Short mmCIF file of C-alpha atoms in Angstrom, two decimals:
data_model
loop_
_atom_site.label_atom_id
_atom_site.label_comp_id
_atom_site.label_asym_id
_atom_site.label_seq_id
_atom_site.Cartn_x
_atom_site.Cartn_y
_atom_site.Cartn_z
CA MET Z 1 -25.92 -111.11 123.46
CA ARG Z 2 -28.68 -113.57 122.05
CA LEU Z 3 -30.17 -110.45 120.45
CA PHE Z 4 -26.83 -110.03 118.44
CA HIS Z 5 -27.14 -113.53 117.15
CA VAL Z 6 -30.47 -113.02 115.64
CA VAL Z 7 -29.46 -109.45 114.14
CA ALA Z 8 -26.34 -111.30 112.66
CA LEU Z 9 -28.28 -114.15 111.27
CA SER Z 10 -30.80 -111.88 109.76
CA ALA Z 11 -28.19 -109.83 108.27
CA LEU Z 12 -26.66 -113.14 106.79
CA SER Z 13 -29.77 -114.50 105.56
CA ALA Z 14 -30.71 -111.35 103.86
CA VAL Z 15 -27.17 -111.18 102.19
CA SER Z 16 -28.44 -110.29 98.76
CA ALA Z 17 -26.43 -109.93 95.36
CA PRO Z 18 -25.69 -106.18 95.56
CA ALA Z 19 -24.61 -106.67 99.26
CA GLN Z 20 -22.34 -109.57 98.73
CA ALA Z 21 -20.34 -107.11 96.15
CA GLN Z 22 -19.61 -105.32 99.51
CA CYS Z 23 -18.13 -108.59 100.83
CA THR Z 24 -14.48 -107.60 100.06
CA TRP Z 25 -11.11 -106.66 101.69
CA THR Z 26 -8.10 -105.00 100.60
CA ALA Z 27 -4.68 -105.61 101.39
CA LYS Z 28 -4.56 -102.32 103.66
CA ASP Z 29 -7.14 -104.15 106.10
CA ALA Z 30 -5.57 -104.66 109.35
CA TRP Z 31 -6.41 -108.14 109.49
CA VAL Z 32 -5.04 -108.87 106.16
CA LYS Z 33 -1.82 -106.69 107.10
CA ARG Z 34 -1.50 -108.81 110.21
CA GLN Z 35 -1.80 -112.14 108.39
CA ALA Z 36 0.66 -110.68 105.52
CA GLU Z 37 3.44 -109.95 108.01
CA PHE Z 38 3.24 -113.51 109.81
CA PHE Z 39 3.39 -115.38 106.60
CA ASP Z 40 5.65 -113.67 104.46
CA ASP Z 41 8.65 -115.79 104.48
CA SER Z 42 10.75 -113.56 102.99
CA LYS Z 43 11.40 -111.46 106.11
CA HIS Z 44 12.07 -114.43 108.43
CA GLU Z 45 14.47 -117.06 108.49
CA TRP Z 46 13.48 -120.80 109.79
CA SER Z 47 15.84 -123.45 111.21
CA ASN Z 48 14.68 -126.83 109.63
CA ASP Z 49 14.08 -126.57 106.13
CA SER Z 50 13.70 -130.18 105.24
CA LEU Z 51 10.73 -130.59 108.00
CA ARG Z 52 9.33 -127.32 106.45
CA THR Z 53 9.60 -128.85 103.00
CA ALA Z 54 7.80 -132.33 104.16
CA LEU Z 55 5.07 -130.29 105.76
CA LEU Z 56 4.19 -128.28 102.73
CA GLU Z 57 3.98 -131.07 100.75
CA ALA Z 58 2.03 -133.16 103.18
CA ALA Z 59 -0.49 -130.08 103.39
CA GLY Z 60 -0.54 -129.49 99.70
CA LEU Z 61 0.85 -126.28 100.06
CA SER Z 62 3.23 -124.08 98.09
CA ALA Z 63 4.95 -120.99 99.44
CA PRO Z 64 4.96 -118.39 99.30
CA LEU Z 65 1.52 -117.93 100.71
CA ALA Z 66 -0.84 -115.03 99.80
CA ALA Z 67 -2.88 -113.36 102.62
CA PRO Z 68 -5.45 -113.54 103.58
CA VAL Z 69 -4.12 -116.85 104.18
CA GLN Z 70 -6.84 -117.61 106.77
CA HIS Z 71 -10.54 -116.44 106.35
CA GLY Z 72 -11.81 -117.89 109.73
CA VAL Z 73 -14.57 -119.38 108.01
CA PHE Z 74 -15.73 -122.79 107.96
CA VAL Z 75 -18.99 -123.23 106.42
CA GLU Z 76 -19.07 -127.28 106.79
CA GLY Z 77 -17.97 -126.79 110.17
CA ARG Z 78 -15.82 -129.91 109.89
CA ALA Z 79 -12.02 -129.77 109.05
CA PRO Z 80 -11.34 -131.87 106.11
CA ALA Z 81 -8.71 -134.26 107.11
CA ILE Z 82 -5.63 -134.43 104.90
CA ASN Z 83 -4.43 -137.91 103.82
CA ALA Z 84 -0.56 -137.59 104.94
CA PRO Z 85 -0.34 -140.62 107.64
CA ALA Z 86 3.40 -140.29 107.71
CA MET Z 87 3.62 -136.52 108.46
CA LEU Z 88 0.70 -137.05 110.99
CA ASP Z 89 2.51 -139.64 113.10
CA ARG Z 90 5.53 -137.46 113.10
CA LEU Z 91 3.60 -134.59 114.49
CA LYS Z 92 1.78 -136.95 116.84
CA GLN Z 93 5.70 -138.02 118.25
CA LEU Z 94 6.74 -134.52 118.49
CA ALA Z 95 3.44 -133.69 120.23
CA SER Z 96 3.91 -136.44 122.74
CA THR Z 97 7.75 -136.06 123.47
CA ARG Z 98 8.54 -133.79 126.28
CA GLY Z 99 11.29 -131.14 125.44
CA SER Z 100 10.75 -131.72 121.40
CA VAL Z 101 11.23 -128.78 119.04
CA TRP Z 102 7.29 -128.01 117.88
CA PRO Z 103 7.22 -126.63 114.30
CA THR Z 104 6.87 -122.93 115.01
CA ARG Z 105 7.76 -120.36 112.71
CA SER Z 106 11.43 -120.02 113.74
CA VAL Z 107 11.98 -123.69 112.92
CA VAL Z 108 9.71 -124.07 109.70
CA GLY Z 109 8.67 -120.52 108.68
CA GLY Z 110 5.25 -118.84 108.29
CA ALA Z 111 4.02 -121.31 105.44
CA GLY Z 112 5.25 -124.28 107.77
CA THR Z 113 3.18 -123.00 110.50
CA HIS Z 114 0.15 -123.08 108.34
CA ALA Z 115 0.79 -126.28 107.16
CA VAL Z 116 0.99 -127.89 110.51
CA TYR Z 117 -2.46 -126.00 111.02
CA LEU Z 118 -4.15 -127.80 108.00
CA LEU Z 119 -2.83 -131.15 108.91
CA VAL Z 120 -3.71 -131.16 112.46
CA ARG Z 121 -7.30 -129.74 112.38
CA GLY Z 122 -8.53 -133.23 110.91
CA ASP Z 123 -7.37 -135.23 113.97
CA THR Z 124 -9.00 -134.03 117.21
CA GLY Z 125 -6.41 -135.46 119.44
CA LEU Z 126 -3.65 -134.19 117.45
CA ALA Z 127 -5.20 -130.65 117.05
CA ARG Z 128 -5.65 -130.62 120.96
CA ALA Z 129 -2.05 -131.11 121.51
CA ALA Z 130 -1.17 -128.84 118.72
CA LEU Z 131 -3.04 -126.13 119.94
CA HIS Z 132 -1.52 -126.30 123.23
CA ARG Z 133 2.05 -125.80 121.54
CA MET Z 134 0.77 -123.01 119.52
CA MET Z 135 -0.44 -121.01 122.44
CA GLU Z 136 2.74 -121.73 124.64
CA ALA Z 137 4.92 -120.52 121.71
CA GLY Z 138 3.68 -117.24 121.91
CA PRO Z 139 2.45 -114.38 119.02
CA SER Z 140 5.75 -114.33 117.10
CA GLU Z 141 5.99 -117.94 116.49
CA SER Z 142 2.32 -119.05 115.73
CA PRO Z 143 -0.32 -117.80 113.57
CA ALA Z 144 -2.99 -116.29 115.68
CA ALA Z 145 -5.68 -116.70 113.04
CA ASP Z 146 -5.31 -120.45 112.97
CA VAL Z 147 -4.89 -120.70 116.65
CA ALA Z 148 -8.48 -119.07 117.00
CA THR Z 149 -9.78 -121.07 114.27
CA LEU Z 150 -8.71 -124.22 115.90
CA GLU Z 151 -9.63 -123.24 119.09
CA ASP Z 152 -13.23 -122.64 117.96
CA GLN Z 153 -13.47 -126.00 116.05
CA LEU Z 154 -12.02 -127.93 119.05
CA ARG Z 155 -14.44 -126.14 121.56
CA LEU Z 156 -17.52 -127.27 119.23
CA ALA Z 157 -15.76 -131.03 119.46
CA TRP Z 158 -15.83 -130.64 123.34
CA GLY Z 159 -19.56 -129.67 123.66
CA ARG Z 160 -18.47 -125.82 124.21
CA LYS Z 161 -19.49 -123.16 122.41
CA GLN Z 162 -17.00 -121.25 119.86
CA ILE Z 163 -15.62 -117.77 120.73
CA TYR Z 164 -14.60 -116.50 117.68
CA GLY Z 165 -17.41 -117.52 115.37
CA THR Z 166 -15.15 -119.05 112.80
CA GLN Z 167 -17.44 -122.53 112.78
CA LYS Z 168 -20.54 -122.28 110.45
CA PRO Z 169 -21.79 -125.72 109.69
CA SER Z 170 -24.64 -125.60 106.75
CA GLY Z 171 -28.06 -126.57 108.13
CA ALA Z 172 -30.15 -129.34 106.35
CA ASP Z 173 -31.31 -126.96 103.70
CA GLY Z 174 -28.15 -126.06 102.84
CA ARG Z 175 -28.42 -122.41 104.86
CA VAL Z 176 -25.37 -121.14 106.72
CA ILE Z 177 -26.09 -121.50 110.54
CA LEU Z 178 -23.78 -120.10 112.94
CA ALA Z 179 -22.55 -122.70 115.49
CA PRO Z 180 -23.23 -121.77 119.13
CA MET Z 181 -21.11 -119.09 120.50
CA GLU Z 182 -20.70 -117.47 123.40
CA ASP Z 183 -20.21 -113.75 124.11
CA SER Z 184 -21.00 -112.58 120.50
CA VAL Z 185 -20.78 -109.09 121.66
CA HIS Z 186 -17.19 -108.95 121.96
CA ALA Z 187 -16.64 -111.34 119.04
CA ASP Z 188 -15.05 -108.54 116.97
CA LEU Z 189 -12.42 -107.45 119.86
CA ARG Z 190 -11.21 -111.21 119.97
CA ARG Z 191 -11.23 -111.50 115.94
CA GLU Z 192 -8.95 -108.19 115.81
CA ASP Z 193 -6.68 -109.78 118.48
CA ALA Z 194 -6.53 -113.08 116.46
CA GLY Z 195 -5.93 -111.28 112.89
CA LEU Z 196 -9.46 -112.68 111.76
CA PRO Z 197 -12.11 -110.47 109.35
CA PRO Z 198 -14.69 -108.70 111.60
CA PHE Z 199 -17.51 -110.92 112.17
CA ARG Z 200 -20.01 -109.47 109.77
CA LEU Z 201 -17.48 -109.77 106.88
CA GLY Z 202 -16.95 -113.46 108.06
CA LEU Z 203 -20.50 -114.00 107.85
CA CYS Z 204 -20.70 -112.63 104.66
CA MET Z 205 -17.72 -114.69 103.33
CA ALA Z 206 -19.49 -117.56 104.60
CA ALA Z 207 -22.78 -116.91 102.66
CA LYS Z 208 -20.57 -116.20 99.62
CA ALA Z 209 -18.71 -119.54 100.04
CA ARG Z 210 -21.86 -121.35 99.91
CA MET W 1 -14.98 -115.55 186.03
CA THR W 2 -16.82 -116.31 182.84
CA LEU W 3 -14.82 -113.29 181.41
CA ARG W 4 -11.61 -114.73 182.94
CA LEU W 5 -12.25 -117.97 181.18
CA PHE W 6 -13.02 -116.38 177.86
CA LEU W 7 -9.77 -114.33 177.97
CA VAL W 8 -7.92 -117.81 178.85
CA ALA W 9 -9.50 -119.70 176.33
CA LEU W 10 -8.58 -116.45 173.67
CA ALA W 11 -5.04 -116.70 174.68
CA CYS W 12 -5.20 -120.29 173.85
CA VAL W 13 -6.13 -119.98 170.11
CA PRO W 14 -2.91 -119.58 168.14
CA TYR W 15 -4.22 -117.22 165.69
CA VAL W 16 -7.40 -115.53 166.15
CA ALA W 17 -8.07 -112.93 163.35
CA ALA W 18 -10.52 -110.09 163.97
CA ALA W 19 -12.00 -108.57 160.87
CA GLN W 20 -11.62 -104.94 160.02
CA ALA W 21 -13.96 -102.70 157.74
CA SER W 22 -14.12 -103.72 154.15
CA THR W 23 -12.94 -101.43 151.39
CA ASN W 24 -14.49 -101.82 148.19
CA VAL W 25 -12.30 -99.77 145.64
CA SER W 26 -14.64 -97.28 143.92
CA PHE W 27 -13.98 -96.46 140.11
CA ALA W 28 -16.69 -93.59 140.30
CA LYS W 29 -14.11 -90.91 140.18
CA GLU W 30 -12.00 -92.79 137.40
CA VAL W 31 -12.24 -91.42 133.79
CA VAL W 32 -13.11 -93.81 130.99
CA GLY W 33 -10.35 -94.22 128.46
CA ARG W 34 -7.68 -93.18 131.03
CA GLU W 35 -5.24 -95.10 133.45
CA PRO W 36 -6.73 -95.60 136.85
CA LYS W 37 -5.78 -93.33 139.53
CA SER W 38 -6.55 -95.93 142.15
CA PHE W 39 -4.31 -98.52 140.65
CA ALA W 40 -0.76 -98.10 139.15
CA PRO W 41 -0.27 -100.14 136.23
CA MET W 42 3.32 -101.07 136.51
CA VAL W 43 3.22 -103.68 133.32
CA GLY W 44 0.81 -104.06 130.41
CA SER W 45 -2.08 -101.60 129.13
CA TRP W 46 -4.50 -100.76 131.88
CA VAL W 47 -7.31 -98.60 131.05
CA MET W 48 -10.71 -97.45 132.83
CA SER W 49 -13.45 -98.97 130.72
CA SER W 50 -17.38 -99.19 131.01
CA ASP W 51 -19.38 -102.22 130.88
CA ALA W 52 -23.15 -101.39 131.13
CA LYS W 53 -23.50 -98.89 133.85
CA ASP W 54 -20.41 -99.92 135.69
CA LYS W 55 -16.84 -98.38 135.28
CA VAL W 56 -14.30 -101.18 135.09
CA LEU W 57 -10.55 -101.58 134.88
CA PHE W 58 -9.63 -103.13 131.79
CA VAL W 59 -6.18 -104.67 130.83
CA ASP W 60 -6.05 -104.86 127.27
CA GLY W 61 -3.54 -107.72 125.93
CA ARG W 62 -3.97 -106.36 122.19
CA VAL W 63 -1.27 -103.79 123.00
CA TRP W 64 0.93 -106.04 124.99
CA LYS W 65 4.61 -106.58 123.62
CA ARG W 66 6.89 -108.75 125.57
CA GLY W 67 9.19 -106.95 127.62
CA GLN W 68 7.40 -103.61 127.64
CA PRO W 69 6.30 -102.58 130.79
CA ALA W 70 3.78 -99.60 131.33
CA GLY W 71 4.40 -96.07 130.69
CA GLY W 72 5.61 -94.02 133.39
CA LEU W 73 6.88 -96.80 135.25
CA ALA W 74 9.88 -94.88 137.18
CA ASP W 75 7.40 -92.30 138.51
CA LYS W 76 4.67 -95.33 139.59
CA ALA W 77 7.61 -97.18 141.21
CA ARG W 78 8.72 -94.18 143.10
CA GLU W 79 5.20 -93.29 144.31
CA LEU W 80 4.62 -97.04 145.60
CA TYR W 81 8.39 -97.48 147.05
CA GLY W 82 10.13 -94.32 147.43
CA ALA W 83 13.82 -94.57 147.62
CA ARG W 84 13.72 -98.49 146.76
CA ASN W 85 12.07 -97.91 143.34
CA GLU W 86 15.13 -98.74 141.24
CA GLU W 87 15.16 -102.63 143.00
CA PHE W 88 11.29 -102.69 141.92
CA ILE W 89 11.97 -101.46 138.19
CA GLU W 90 14.59 -103.83 137.59
CA SER W 91 12.40 -106.91 138.83
CA ILE W 92 9.29 -105.52 137.06
CA LYS W 93 11.34 -105.25 133.71
CA ALA W 94 12.41 -108.98 134.34
CA PHE W 95 8.84 -110.42 134.27
CA ALA W 96 7.23 -107.75 131.76
CA TYR W 97 5.40 -110.79 130.44
CA PHE W 98 2.54 -110.42 133.16
CA PRO W 99 0.64 -107.39 133.48
CA ILE W 100 0.16 -106.37 136.94
CA ALA W 101 -1.65 -103.00 138.51
CA VAL W 102 -0.78 -102.38 142.13
CA TYR W 103 -3.65 -100.81 144.54
CA LYS W 104 -2.18 -97.46 145.77
CA GLY W 105 -4.47 -97.19 148.83
CA LEU W 106 -2.77 -99.36 151.06
CA ASP W 107 0.85 -99.86 151.94
CA THR W 108 0.88 -103.21 153.45
CA PHE W 109 -1.72 -106.28 153.55
CA GLU W 110 -1.08 -109.09 155.82
CA ASN W 111 -4.10 -110.54 156.84
CA GLY W 112 -7.61 -110.97 155.70
CA ASP W 113 -9.74 -111.13 152.48
CA ILE W 114 -9.36 -109.43 148.80
CA THR W 115 -11.96 -110.16 146.44
CA VAL W 116 -12.47 -109.00 142.83
CA ARG W 117 -14.94 -109.72 139.91
CA PHE W 118 -13.86 -110.16 136.49
CA GLN W 119 -14.86 -110.49 132.94
CA MET W 120 -12.77 -112.30 130.17
CA LEU W 121 -13.21 -110.75 126.99
CA GLY W 122 -10.60 -112.67 125.02
CA GLY W 123 -7.20 -113.24 124.42
CA THR W 124 -5.79 -115.64 121.68
CA LEU W 125 -3.06 -117.30 123.79
CA ASP W 126 -4.34 -116.48 127.59
CA ARG W 127 -7.10 -115.37 129.34
CA CYS W 128 -5.96 -114.94 132.84
CA ALA W 129 -7.27 -112.52 135.77
CA GLY W 130 -5.56 -112.90 139.01
CA ILE W 131 -5.36 -111.26 142.45
CA LEU W 132 -2.07 -109.79 143.35
CA PHE W 133 -0.62 -109.67 146.90
CA ASN W 134 2.42 -109.97 148.94
CA VAL W 135 4.19 -107.59 146.49
CA LYS W 136 7.55 -106.55 147.88
CA PRO W 137 9.70 -103.49 147.33
CA ASN W 138 11.75 -105.74 145.30
CA GLY W 139 9.23 -106.71 142.78
CA ASP W 140 8.49 -110.51 144.16
CA TYR W 141 4.86 -111.12 144.69
CA LEU W 142 2.44 -114.16 145.07
CA THR W 143 -0.74 -114.27 142.64
CA VAL W 144 -3.86 -116.46 142.56
CA ARG W 145 -5.22 -116.62 139.04
CA TYR W 146 -8.20 -118.10 136.83
CA ASN W 147 -6.72 -119.12 133.33
CA GLY W 148 -9.57 -119.09 130.79
CA THR W 149 -7.66 -121.15 128.26
CA GLU W 150 -6.70 -123.89 130.97
CA ASP W 151 -9.73 -123.51 132.97
CA ASN W 152 -8.17 -123.68 136.24
CA VAL W 153 -7.17 -121.75 139.43
CA VAL W 154 -3.49 -121.60 140.29
CA LEU W 155 -1.17 -120.14 142.87
CA TRP W 156 1.98 -118.78 141.35
CA THR W 157 5.06 -117.25 143.22
CA PHE W 158 7.53 -114.75 141.56
CA ASN W 159 10.74 -114.20 142.97
CA LYS W 160 13.47 -112.35 141.42
CA GLY W 161 11.75 -112.49 138.16
CA VAL W 162 11.33 -116.23 137.85
CA ARG W 163 7.68 -117.46 137.96
CA LYS W 164 7.04 -120.57 139.89
CA PHE W 165 4.07 -122.93 139.96
CA VAL W 166 2.98 -123.47 143.53
CA LYS W 167 -0.47 -125.10 143.38
CA ARG W 168 -3.44 -125.89 141.09
CA ALA W 169 -6.88 -126.29 142.42
CA PRO W 170 -8.25 -130.07 141.58
CA ASP W 171 -11.16 -129.10 139.69
CA ALA W 172 -11.25 -127.72 136.21
CA VAL W 173 -14.06 -124.93 135.79
CA PRO W 174 -15.03 -123.74 132.26
CA LEU W 175 -16.21 -120.16 132.61
CA GLU W 176 -17.93 -118.54 129.70
CA LEU W 177 -16.45 -115.33 128.27
CA GLY W 178 -18.40 -112.07 128.76
CA THR W 179 -19.96 -112.89 132.07
CA TRP W 180 -18.80 -112.12 135.52
CA HIS W 181 -17.02 -114.11 138.19
CA THR W 182 -15.74 -113.56 141.51
CA LEU W 183 -12.32 -114.55 142.52
CA LYS W 184 -11.46 -114.46 146.26
CA VAL W 185 -8.18 -114.93 148.36
CA SER W 186 -8.24 -115.23 152.26
CA VAL W 187 -4.86 -115.11 154.28
CA HIS W 188 -4.60 -115.88 157.87
CA GLY W 189 -1.01 -116.11 158.96
CA THR W 190 0.61 -118.77 156.48
CA ALA W 191 -2.68 -120.21 155.73
CA LEU W 192 -3.98 -119.60 152.36
CA GLN W 193 -7.40 -120.25 150.74
CA SER W 194 -8.95 -119.07 147.29
CA TRP W 195 -12.47 -119.27 145.95
CA LEU W 196 -13.92 -118.96 142.62
CA ASP W 197 -17.91 -117.99 142.27
CA GLY W 198 -17.90 -119.28 146.10
CA LYS W 199 -16.25 -122.73 145.59
CA PRO W 200 -13.28 -123.48 147.38
CA MET W 201 -10.10 -123.61 144.85
CA VAL W 202 -6.49 -123.56 146.01
CA GLU W 203 -5.52 -124.14 149.68
CA TYR W 204 -2.01 -123.90 150.79
CA THR W 205 0.25 -123.34 153.65
CA LEU W 206 2.66 -120.55 152.52
CA PRO W 207 6.20 -120.80 153.83
CA GLU W 208 6.12 -117.58 155.55
CA PRO W 209 3.28 -114.83 156.49
CA VAL W 210 2.60 -112.33 153.66
CA SER W 211 3.38 -108.78 153.96
CA GLY W 212 3.13 -106.43 150.84
CA LYS W 213 0.88 -104.54 148.35
CA ILE W 214 -1.91 -105.66 146.59
CA GLY W 215 -3.36 -105.40 143.25
CA VAL W 216 -4.73 -107.18 140.03
CA TRP W 217 -2.64 -109.59 137.61
CA SER W 218 -3.11 -110.88 133.98
CA LYS W 219 -0.99 -112.55 131.44
CA THR W 220 0.53 -111.81 128.01
CA ASP W 221 -2.65 -110.77 125.65
CA SER W 222 -5.38 -111.39 127.91
CA MET W 223 -8.43 -109.11 127.53
CA ILE W 224 -9.96 -108.81 131.21
CA GLU W 225 -12.15 -106.41 132.70
CA PHE W 226 -11.97 -106.04 136.72
CA LYS W 227 -14.21 -104.34 139.06
CA ASP W 228 -15.32 -104.48 142.73
CA PHE W 229 -11.98 -105.13 143.92
CA THR W 230 -12.64 -105.40 147.82
CA PHE W 231 -10.16 -106.03 150.79
CA THR W 232 -10.70 -106.72 154.34
CA PRO W 233 -7.74 -106.55 156.43
CA ALA W 234 -7.73 -108.82 159.78
CA VAL W 235 -5.77 -108.21 162.82
CA LYS W 236 -3.79 -111.16 165.00
#
């Protein structure tokens, strides 16, 4: 397991200009298709259009989203907070109210669910409640790639290791370092399940994003 | 005299369980990439896989689809329950959210221990590994399971397709993915105990003694490997 870390990081540090040229994806890749299917709002309906509009506005999103929406790469390791206090308060109230309708895809559409992810990830307490709601809602209602990325972020915040390899804080010298990870042997299995790019591609994308 | 005293003392003990030989379900003759022969997968995708040198039973939640039982359900139900298979099938379809594989080699488990080793590989929504027991011809069952997204061990009942929480172990136990762990259930009369890696978890007094088939359990998109499924029946 540890060996894999060394190999992966060696590969990352060895990413040169020609190698980066292969750091690409196409619309036919399974993980891109999976995200496109979830976030394509032309094929789904939602019940609360005013909440959706407010979420998109608060998160600075404009629909429709173009896949891949979620690369699962955070070089800085910390999610940037979005300054939308009114919407964050509204989400906090929803999260703390038993029986409340959480903004899932059938409520606010695919783009709306991604807006929720972008909003909550900067607030650990809210992110925890949101993750629970997203997991409960199931695969047709919650974006798996966002769920996975949020879980990694929270695990690190709780002092545990990430499991999808989405969090890659920059080192002091600016090099990309993979945050502690458990069971990296099966990382691609989990990433495939979550609709994230394969681990090596993710590392390549992280290096490119520096 | 001594013998008589011993017999009298024995008669006064309300429940004395004598352990029979343990059975460790061997995967040696199973074929990697195929469904297991020793277990009947009733819900979910269960295939033989390998971990290092060991053959393991893998429940693959990636292909999970809500409401879809395993292939060949009717044949498997007929093999397990004969003429009563239709009742079983109807109930299974009602809770197809939860993959189960029933062990074929034991008709009825009433008292004793059941142990299984498991390794969590993934699952975005759930990472659940459980011991299935008291599986009735009508599809009702009990399970003690570990959930890696909640870090806890819980006893659940399933009656007529409805899942009901019974009791949660008091301590949260975070487990690393890709590492092997041991879940154990012990049933004596109505007394149920469970352990995770040797640490006591759920203890509970059941409303009635168990009597049914046994197996392994999972949930939605969990990816779990199982091995060393062992049971030790006890007699009254």
